[in-house]
Coordinates of C-alpha atoms in Angstrom, one line a residue:
M160 CA 0.1 0.2 0.1
S161 CA 1.5 3.4 -0.8
P162 CA 2.5 5.7 2.2
R163 CA -0.5 8.6 2.3
K164 CA 0.5 12.1 0.3
R165 CA 1.1 14.7 3.1
R166 CA -1.0 17.5 2.9
F167 CA 0.0 20.9 1.5
E168 CA -0.3 23.6 4.2
F169 CA -0.4 27.4 2.8
A170 CA -0.3 28.7 6.1
R171 CA 3.8 27.3 6.9
V172 CA 5.2 28.5 3.8
P173 CA 6.4 31.4 5.7
A174 CA 8.0 29.6 8.5
Q175 CA 9.1 27.0 5.9
I176 CA 10.9 29.7 3.6
G177 CA 12.6 31.7 6.3
Q178 CA 13.5 28.0 8.4
D179 CA 15.8 27.4 4.5
L180 CA 16.8 30.4 4.5
D181 CA 18.6 30.6 8.1
E182 CA 20.0 27.4 7.8
R183 CA 21.6 28.9 4.7
L184 CA 22.6 32.1 6.1
G185 CA 21.8 32.1 9.6
A186 CA 20.5 35.9 9.8
A187 CA 17.8 34.2 12.5
T188 CA 20.2 36.1 14.9
L189 CA 21.0 39.5 13.3
L190 CA 17.1 39.2 12.5
R191 CA 15.6 39.2 15.9
R192 CA 17.7 41.8 17.4
A193 CA 16.6 44.0 14.7
L194 CA 12.6 43.4 14.7
N195 CA 12.5 43.3 18.7
K196 CA 15.5 47.5 18.5
V197 CA 13.5 49.3 20.9
F198 CA 12.6 53.3 20.1
P199 CA 11.9 56.1 22.7
N200 CA 8.8 57.5 21.9
H201 CA 9.8 61.2 21.5
W202 CA 8.9 64.0 18.7
S203 CA 12.8 65.7 18.2
F204 CA 13.4 61.7 17.4
L205 CA 11.8 62.2 14.0
L206 CA 14.5 65.0 12.6
G207 CA 16.9 62.0 11.7
E208 CA 14.0 60.1 10.3
I209 CA 13.1 63.6 7.9
A210 CA 16.5 63.3 6.4
L211 CA 16.3 59.4 5.8
Y212 CA 12.7 59.6 4.2
S213 CA 14.1 62.9 2.0
F214 CA 16.7 61.2 1.1
I215 CA 14.4 58.5 -0.4
V216 CA 12.4 60.7 -2.2
L217 CA 15.3 62.1 -3.3
L218 CA 16.0 59.1 -5.4
L219 CA 13.2 58.7 -6.7
T220 CA 12.4 61.5 -8.0
G221 CA 16.7 61.9 -9.2
T222 CA 16.0 58.2 -11.2
F223 CA 13.2 59.7 -13.0
L224 CA 15.0 63.2 -13.6
A225 CA 17.8 61.5 -15.3
L226 CA 16.0 59.4 -17.6
F227 CA 15.4 63.0 -20.1
F228 CA 18.3 65.2 -18.7
D229 CA 21.4 65.6 -21.6
P230 CA 24.0 67.4 -19.3
S231 CA 25.6 68.4 -22.8
M232 CA 26.8 71.6 -23.4
T233 CA 26.4 71.7 -27.1
E234 CA 24.8 74.2 -28.4
V235 CA 21.4 74.4 -30.1
A236 CA 18.0 76.4 -31.1
Y237 CA 15.5 75.9 -29.1
D238 CA 12.2 74.8 -30.3
G239 CA 10.0 73.2 -27.9
S240 CA 6.5 74.4 -25.9
Y241 CA 8.2 77.3 -24.6
T242 CA 6.9 80.5 -26.7
P243 CA 10.1 83.5 -25.5
L244 CA 12.6 81.2 -25.8
R245 CA 11.9 79.4 -29.2
G246 CA 14.9 79.6 -31.4
E247 CA 17.0 81.1 -28.4
M248 CA 20.8 79.4 -28.5
M249 CA 21.6 77.5 -25.5
S250 CA 22.8 74.6 -24.2
Q251 CA 21.4 70.9 -24.9
A252 CA 21.6 70.6 -21.0
Y253 CA 19.3 73.8 -20.5
A254 CA 17.0 72.6 -23.4
T255 CA 16.4 69.9 -21.8
S256 CA 15.4 71.2 -18.2
L257 CA 13.2 73.3 -20.4
H258 CA 11.8 70.0 -22.1
L259 CA 11.6 68.4 -18.5
S260 CA 9.2 71.1 -17.2
F261 CA 6.7 72.1 -20.4
D262 CA 7.0 68.4 -22.4
V263 CA 8.0 65.6 -20.1
R264 CA 4.2 64.3 -17.8
G265 CA 4.1 65.5 -14.8
G266 CA 8.0 66.7 -15.2
L267 CA 7.7 70.0 -13.8
I268 CA 6.3 68.8 -10.4
M269 CA 9.4 66.0 -10.5
R270 CA 11.9 69.0 -11.1
Q271 CA 10.0 71.1 -8.0
M272 CA 9.5 67.9 -5.6
H273 CA 13.3 66.9 -6.1
H274 CA 14.8 70.1 -5.4
W275 CA 12.2 70.9 -2.5
A276 CA 13.1 67.7 -0.9
A277 CA 16.8 68.6 -1.1
L278 CA 15.7 71.3 0.6
L279 CA 14.4 69.7 3.6
F280 CA 16.8 66.9 3.2
M281 CA 19.5 69.4 4.5
A282 CA 17.3 71.2 6.9
S283 CA 16.9 67.9 8.6
I284 CA 20.4 67.5 8.9
L285 CA 20.7 70.8 10.0
V286 CA 18.5 70.3 12.6
H287 CA 19.0 67.6 13.7
M288 CA 22.4 68.1 14.4
F289 CA 21.3 70.7 16.6
R290 CA 19.5 68.8 18.7
V291 CA 22.8 66.0 19.3
F292 CA 25.0 68.9 20.0
F293 CA 22.4 70.7 22.4
T294 CA 21.2 67.8 24.1
G295 CA 24.6 65.7 24.3
A296 CA 23.7 62.8 22.7
F297 CA 27.4 63.2 21.0
R298 CA 29.5 62.1 23.7
K299 CA 31.2 58.6 24.1
P300 CA 31.0 56.3 22.2
R301 CA 29.0 58.5 19.7
E302 CA 31.6 60.4 18.7
M303 CA 32.0 58.2 15.6
N304 CA 27.6 58.9 14.4
W305 CA 29.1 62.9 15.1
V306 CA 31.3 62.8 12.7
V307 CA 29.1 61.1 10.0
G308 CA 26.5 63.3 10.4
V309 CA 29.2 66.2 9.8
L310 CA 30.4 64.5 6.6
L311 CA 26.7 63.7 5.6
F312 CA 26.4 67.6 5.9
W313 CA 29.0 68.9 3.5
L314 CA 28.5 65.4 1.1
G315 CA 24.4 67.0 0.8
F316 CA 25.8 70.3 0.8
F317 CA 27.9 69.6 -2.8
E318 CA 25.4 67.2 -4.4
G319 CA 22.9 69.9 -3.9
F320 CA 25.7 72.8 -5.7
A321 CA 25.9 70.5 -7.6
G322 CA 22.7 69.6 -9.0
Y323 CA 21.5 73.2 -8.9
S324 CA 24.7 74.0 -11.7
L325 CA 23.3 71.1 -14.4
P326 CA 20.8 73.2 -15.4
D327 CA 23.3 75.7 -16.5
D328 CA 20.8 78.5 -17.0
A329 CA 21.0 82.5 -16.0
L330 CA 21.3 81.6 -12.0
S331 CA 23.2 78.2 -12.1
G332 CA 25.7 79.4 -14.4
T333 CA 26.3 82.7 -12.3
G334 CA 26.6 80.5 -9.5
L335 CA 29.2 78.2 -11.5
R336 CA 31.4 81.1 -12.6
I337 CA 31.1 82.1 -8.2
A338 CA 32.6 78.9 -7.7
T339 CA 35.5 79.2 -10.1
A340 CA 36.6 82.5 -8.5
I341 CA 37.0 80.2 -5.2
I342 CA 38.9 77.3 -6.8
L343 CA 41.4 79.6 -8.5
S344 CA 41.7 81.9 -5.6
I345 CA 43.3 78.9 -3.6
P346 CA 47.4 78.9 -3.4
V347 CA 49.8 76.8 -5.3
I348 CA 46.4 74.5 -6.7
G349 CA 43.9 76.6 -7.4
T350 CA 45.0 76.6 -11.3
W351 CA 45.7 73.1 -10.9
T352 CA 42.0 72.3 -9.9
Y353 CA 40.3 74.5 -12.0
T354 CA 41.7 73.5 -15.9
S355 CA 41.2 69.9 -14.2
L356 CA 37.6 70.1 -13.7
F357 CA 37.0 72.4 -16.2
G358 CA 39.0 70.7 -19.2
G359 CA 40.5 74.7 -20.4
E360 CA 39.0 78.2 -19.6
F361 CA 35.5 78.4 -17.4
P362 CA 33.3 77.6 -19.1
G363 CA 34.2 74.9 -22.0
T364 CA 32.1 71.6 -22.8
E365 CA 33.3 69.7 -20.0
I366 CA 32.2 70.5 -16.2
L367 CA 28.8 69.4 -16.4
P368 CA 28.9 65.7 -17.8
R369 CA 31.5 66.2 -15.4
L370 CA 28.6 67.3 -12.4
Y371 CA 26.5 64.9 -13.7
I372 CA 28.6 62.2 -12.9
V373 CA 29.2 63.4 -9.8
H374 CA 25.4 64.5 -8.6
V375 CA 23.9 61.8 -10.0
F376 CA 26.5 58.7 -8.9
L377 CA 29.9 59.4 -7.2
I378 CA 28.1 61.5 -4.2
P379 CA 24.8 59.6 -4.0
L380 CA 26.6 56.6 -3.5
L381 CA 29.1 58.4 -0.7
L382 CA 25.7 59.8 0.8
L383 CA 24.3 56.0 0.6
G384 CA 27.2 54.7 2.5
L385 CA 27.2 56.9 5.2
I386 CA 23.8 56.7 5.9
T387 CA 24.1 52.8 6.5
V388 CA 27.3 53.6 8.5
H389 CA 25.1 55.8 10.6
L390 CA 22.4 53.3 11.3
A391 CA 24.4 51.2 12.1
L392 CA 26.2 52.8 14.3
M393 CA 22.7 53.9 15.8
V394 CA 21.9 50.0 16.0
K395 CA 25.2 48.9 17.6
Q396 CA 25.3 51.5 20.7
K397 CA 21.2 51.5 20.9
H398 CA 19.3 54.9 20.8
T399 CA 19.5 57.3 23.1
Q400 CA 16.8 58.5 25.0
W401 CA 15.2 61.4 28.0
P402 CA 15.9 61.0 31.7
G403 CA 12.0 59.9 32.9
P404 CA 10.8 56.2 34.3
K405 CA 12.4 53.4 34.5
A406 CA 14.7 55.2 31.9
T407 CA 18.5 54.3 33.0
E408 CA 21.5 54.2 31.0
H409 CA 21.9 50.2 30.7
N410 CA 18.2 50.3 28.9
V411 CA 16.0 51.2 26.6
V412 CA 12.1 52.6 27.3
G413 CA 9.9 52.9 24.4
V414 CA 8.1 50.3 21.7
R415 CA 10.0 47.5 19.7
M416 CA 10.7 47.4 15.9
V417 CA 7.7 45.1 15.2
P418 CA 4.7 45.9 15.1
G419 CA 4.6 49.2 16.1
F420 CA 7.5 51.4 15.6
A421 CA 7.5 50.0 12.4
L422 CA 4.1 51.1 11.0
K423 CA 4.4 54.3 12.8
T424 CA 7.0 55.2 10.6
T425 CA 5.3 53.7 7.5
G426 CA 2.8 56.6 8.1
F427 CA 5.7 59.2 8.7
F428 CA 7.2 58.2 5.6
L429 CA 4.4 58.8 3.9
L430 CA 3.0 62.0 5.2
I431 CA 6.6 63.1 4.1
F432 CA 6.7 61.8 0.7
G433 CA 2.6 63.6 0.8
L434 CA 4.6 66.8 2.0
I435 CA 7.0 67.1 -0.5
A436 CA 4.4 65.9 -3.6
L437 CA 2.0 68.9 -2.2
M438 CA 5.0 71.9 -2.0
G439 CA 6.6 70.0 -5.8
G440 CA 2.9 70.7 -7.1
L441 CA 1.8 74.0 -5.1
V442 CA 4.6 75.9 -4.6
Q443 CA 6.8 77.2 -7.4
I444 CA 10.8 76.6 -6.9
N445 CA 13.6 77.9 -9.6
P446 CA 11.6 78.5 -12.4
L447 CA 14.6 78.8 -14.9
W448 CA 12.2 79.2 -17.4
L449 CA 12.4 82.9 -16.9
F450 CA 16.4 83.2 -16.0
G451 CA 16.9 82.3 -19.6
P452 CA 20.6 80.3 -20.9
Y453 CA 23.4 81.4 -18.9
K454 CA 25.3 84.0 -20.7
G455 CA 28.8 85.3 -19.5
E456 CA 28.1 88.7 -20.0
V457 CA 24.3 89.2 -18.7
V458 CA 24.4 90.0 -14.9
S459 CA 21.0 90.1 -12.6
A460 CA 20.4 91.7 -9.4
A461 CA 19.1 89.7 -6.6
S462 CA 20.4 86.5 -7.5
Q463 CA 20.6 84.0 -4.3
P464 CA 21.6 80.5 -3.9
D465 CA 20.0 77.9 -2.0
W466 CA 19.6 78.7 1.6
Y467 CA 21.9 75.9 3.4
V468 CA 24.8 77.7 0.8
M469 CA 23.7 81.6 1.7
F470 CA 26.4 81.9 4.6
L471 CA 28.9 81.6 2.6
D472 CA 27.5 83.8 0.0
G473 CA 27.0 86.7 3.5
S474 CA 30.8 85.6 4.7
T475 CA 32.3 87.0 0.9
R476 CA 30.5 90.0 1.1
L477 CA 31.0 91.2 4.4
M478 CA 34.9 89.8 3.6
P479 CA 36.8 93.1 3.4
D480 CA 39.3 93.6 0.5
W481 CA 41.8 92.0 1.9
D482 CA 44.8 90.7 -0.3
L483 CA 48.3 88.8 0.6
T484 CA 50.9 89.2 -1.5
I485 CA 53.5 86.6 0.0
G486 CA 56.5 87.4 -2.5
P487 CA 55.6 86.5 -6.3
Y488 CA 52.7 85.0 -5.1
T489 CA 49.2 86.9 -3.9
I490 CA 46.3 85.0 -2.2
P491 CA 42.7 87.1 -3.0
A492 CA 39.9 87.8 -0.6
I493 CA 37.8 85.5 -1.7
F494 CA 39.9 82.9 -0.4
W495 CA 39.8 83.6 3.2
P496 CA 35.2 83.4 4.2
T497 CA 35.0 80.6 1.1
V498 CA 38.0 78.3 2.2
V499 CA 39.5 78.7 5.6
L500 CA 36.1 79.9 7.3
P501 CA 34.4 76.3 5.9
G502 CA 37.6 74.7 7.0
V503 CA 37.8 76.1 10.1
L504 CA 34.4 75.9 11.2
T505 CA 34.3 71.8 10.0
M506 CA 37.4 71.0 12.7
L507 CA 35.3 73.0 15.3
A508 CA 32.6 70.4 15.0
V509 CA 34.4 67.1 14.3
F510 CA 36.7 68.1 16.9
Y511 CA 34.0 69.4 19.4
P512 CA 33.3 65.7 21.4
A513 CA 36.9 66.4 22.4
I514 CA 36.2 69.9 23.7
D515 CA 33.3 68.9 25.1
R516 CA 35.1 66.1 27.5
R517 CA 37.9 68.4 28.0
I518 CA 35.2 71.3 29.8
Y519 CA 33.5 68.9 31.7
K520 CA 36.4 66.4 32.7
D521 CA 33.6 63.3 31.5
Y522 CA 35.1 60.6 30.2
E523 CA 31.8 58.0 31.1
A524 CA 30.1 56.8 28.9
H525 CA 26.2 57.9 28.1
H526 CA 23.1 57.2 26.7
L527 CA 20.8 59.1 28.1
L528 CA 20.3 62.7 27.2
Q529 CA 20.9 66.4 28.8
R530 CA 18.3 69.2 28.7
P531 CA 19.8 72.1 27.5
R532 CA 19.4 74.1 30.7
D533 CA 21.7 72.3 32.4
V534 CA 25.1 72.4 30.4
P535 CA 24.0 76.2 30.2
V536 CA 28.4 76.8 28.9
R537 CA 27.5 74.0 25.8
T538 CA 24.1 75.5 25.2
A539 CA 25.5 79.1 24.9
L540 CA 28.4 78.0 22.8
G541 CA 25.7 76.5 20.2
M542 CA 23.5 79.5 20.3
M543 CA 27.1 81.4 19.8
A544 CA 27.5 79.7 16.6
I545 CA 24.2 79.7 15.4
S546 CA 23.5 83.7 15.8
F547 CA 27.3 83.7 13.9
W548 CA 25.9 81.5 11.0
L549 CA 22.8 83.3 11.0
V550 CA 24.2 87.0 10.6
L551 CA 26.2 85.1 7.9
T552 CA 22.8 84.3 6.2
I553 CA 21.3 87.3 6.2
S554 CA 24.0 89.2 5.0
G555 CA 24.2 86.5 1.7
G556 CA 20.7 89.5 0.9
N557 CA 22.0 92.2 2.2
D558 CA 21.4 93.7 -1.5
I559 CA 17.8 92.5 -1.5
V560 CA 17.6 93.9 2.4
A561 CA 19.0 97.6 1.4
E562 CA 16.3 97.8 -2.1
K563 CA 13.3 96.5 -0.2
F564 CA 13.8 99.3 3.1
D565 CA 15.3 101.6 1.8
I566 CA 19.1 101.1 3.1
S567 CA 22.4 101.7 2.2
L568 CA 23.8 99.1 0.6
N569 CA 27.5 99.7 2.3
A570 CA 25.1 99.6 5.8
M571 CA 24.5 96.9 5.7
T572 CA 27.7 95.1 4.5
W573 CA 28.8 97.5 7.9
A574 CA 26.1 96.4 10.1
G575 CA 27.1 92.8 9.1
R576 CA 31.1 93.1 10.1
V577 CA 30.1 94.7 13.4
G578 CA 27.5 92.5 13.7
L579 CA 29.7 88.5 13.5
L580 CA 31.8 91.0 16.5
I581 CA 29.4 91.6 18.7
V582 CA 26.4 89.1 18.3
P583 CA 27.9 85.8 19.4
P584 CA 28.7 87.2 22.6
I585 CA 26.6 88.6 23.5
A586 CA 24.1 85.7 21.7
Y587 CA 26.4 83.9 24.7
W588 CA 25.8 85.5 27.6
V589 CA 22.2 85.9 27.0
T590 CA 21.6 81.9 26.5
Y591 CA 23.9 81.6 29.8
R592 CA 22.3 83.4 32.2
I593 CA 19.1 81.7 30.7
C594 CA 19.3 78.6 31.2
L595 CA 20.8 79.4 35.0
G596 CA 16.8 81.4 35.3
L597 CA 15.5 78.3 34.1
Q598 CA 17.9 75.5 36.6
Q599 CA 16.7 77.9 39.4
H600 CA 13.1 77.9 38.7
D601 CA 13.2 74.3 38.3
R602 CA 14.7 73.9 42.1
E603 CA 12.1 76.6 43.3
V604 CA 9.4 74.2 42.3
L605 CA 11.4 71.3 44.0
A606 CA 11.9 73.1 47.5
H607 CA 8.8 75.4 47.6
G608 CA 6.1 73.5 45.4
V609 CA 3.7 74.4 42.2
E610 CA 1.9 77.4 42.3
T611 CA -2.3 76.1 42.7
G612 CA -3.2 80.1 42.6
I613 CA -4.9 80.3 45.7
I614 CA -4.2 83.8 47.8
K615 CA -4.9 83.2 51.5
R616 CA -4.4 86.2 53.7
L617 CA -2.4 85.6 57.5
P618 CA -3.7 86.6 60.6
D619 CA -1.3 89.7 60.5
G620 CA -2.9 91.2 56.8
R621 CA -0.4 89.8 54.8
F622 CA -1.1 88.0 51.6
I623 CA 0.3 84.6 50.2
E624 CA -0.1 82.3 47.4
V625 CA -0.6 78.9 48.2
H626 CA 2.3 75.8 47.1
Q627 CA 1.6 72.7 46.3
P628 CA 4.8 70.6 47.4
L629 CA 5.7 67.9 45.2
A630 CA 6.9 64.8 48.0
D631 CA 7.6 65.3 52.3
G632 CA 10.9 65.7 52.3
H633 CA 13.5 67.4 49.7
L634 CA 13.8 66.3 46.3
E635 CA 16.9 66.3 43.9
Y636 CA 16.8 67.7 40.9
A637 CA 17.3 64.8 38.6
G638 CA 17.7 65.9 35.2
T639 CA 13.8 65.7 34.6
P640 CA 11.1 68.0 33.5
V641 CA 9.7 69.6 36.7
P642 CA 5.4 70.5 36.9
K643 CA 5.2 73.6 37.0
K644 CA 1.2 73.4 36.9
M645 CA -1.4 71.9 39.3
N646 CA -3.2 69.6 36.7
K647 CA 0.4 68.3 35.8
L648 CA -0.2 67.0 39.1
G649 CA -3.8 65.5 38.0
A650 CA -6.1 68.4 40.5
L651 CA -7.8 68.2 37.4
G652 CA -10.2 66.0 36.1
P653 CA -10.1 63.6 32.8
A654 CA -10.2 65.2 29.7
I655 CA -14.5 64.3 28.5
R656 CA -13.9 61.1 25.7
G657 CA -15.3 61.5 21.8
F658 CA -13.9 63.1 19.0
F659 CA -16.9 65.4 17.6
F660 CA -19.1 65.3 20.3
P661 CA -19.1 64.2 24.5
I662 CA -20.2 61.2 25.6
E663 CA -23.5 61.3 27.4
K664 CA -21.3 60.5 31.1
P665 CA -17.9 62.2 31.6
A666 CA -15.5 59.6 33.5
P667 CA -15.6 61.0 37.5
P668 CA -12.5 62.9 37.9
P669 CA -10.1 61.8 40.7
P670 CA -10.0 62.9 44.3
A671 CA -9.0 66.8 43.7
V672 CA -5.1 67.2 45.6
T673 CA -5.7 69.6 48.9
P674 CA -3.6 72.3 49.1
V675 CA -1.4 72.6 51.7
S676 CA -1.3 75.2 54.3
P677 CA 1.9 77.0 55.3
A678 CA 1.5 76.3 59.1
D679 CA 0.8 72.7 57.6
A680 CA 3.8 72.8 54.8
P681 CA 7.4 71.6 55.9
R682 CA 9.8 74.1 56.4
E683 CA 11.5 75.3 53.5
L684 CA 15.2 74.2 53.3
E685 CA 18.2 75.9 52.8
E686 CA 19.5 75.0 48.7
A687 CA 23.7 75.2 48.6
P688 CA 24.2 77.0 45.6
P689 CA 24.6 75.1 42.5
K690 CA 27.3 74.2 41.0
Y691 CA 27.7 74.4 37.6

């Protein structure tokens, strides 16, 4: 009698495939660890995800644009749909940019989505680095991830510049011309670098095809590699978290990768994608058909680069005409604000974790974040750097400010120069004092309790406000937010449930917290002055 044929069960197929793959690849342990990774719940951790999802949108839209764009600098006569430029001589790169905008179905929205995603990518990287800096997330053992973040910013910077230059319109051509002046200002190697990149005199015929390869292949590959390293280090070193209930240096409190975080982050990606698509369809950006093709003899006023390049534009405008002559060599003034200044700022950012260790004498590993008010020196230094950057960025558009507000351009330039000297120190002092004031406020609440809003008159006629103590004894500040209002202590009932209409019978409120009178309250404890 033949053996009975085994019944095929579809429910066992996924498990069987997983078992077969694990027997050959041994990936079950790594996959289990990845799926069980815990992510803390806090809005500030979404900033890095915005950068990641913007990069995905950049890859998708950039792939579409690469199918239609031709980076050739060959001169052609335009015969496309945009009537004002029909018959004009222009490069093939600019002609295909116009073709993408007017003749390719969905081309314009893809162009604008690509540009908006690039701006959002750079903005989210910068704000994410602010969060990492002000909360001390760069401390040991995450110094390497901080360096990776700095490299990601500068790679994104050059990637944006390369893409900005490709259409060969009047605006991008002006930016490329400025780049040639910066390259030529570099001592010794500037001329060689210039001729090597351009294949001769500007603009030549080689620069756009070379920028195209850099923009669509080399830098995206480097960005993808650095993002992979960044995520791998985060998984290896575990996620930082804010101090709070059950949160310690040895655990992570939050939701697991599957299913909670995976569902939330998928929805967040769709939200970012939808926002970029909405902006690409409704908010115009870089209307290159209005600028016309690039011509060396045509110069336009009020031409501005993308926002993340404006600080270099501002530093160039504020730099005095101080050429340095050493023997037969002359170093132009443009070399200092466009090459030396970015180099100094980059080195300061890269080595700041080591500087921070020396300032605070802290050589231990940390997984809990710090509130900015608890590290006033670091917070003040960060605000000092941001104010320095803002002065340069505003000065990048000083000609537009001077025109709109009827101010002398020369006065705007001198205001920027003076501002670079006095605004950062003022920002440092103000931030430092604010941090100390916030610290003192937290300690006062811990010592005296929360203001109840109840005014009581004493027998001698004085009026005092009744405070609700947080505990029977003195509480030590633990680096976590301190409740400042009575509803944070459960003094108010829960909100009535319901979306459009409340339910018939609201849930009964908990017993009200009875304010303690000054006579019954514990005596105020004298605090030693905090050490900063």
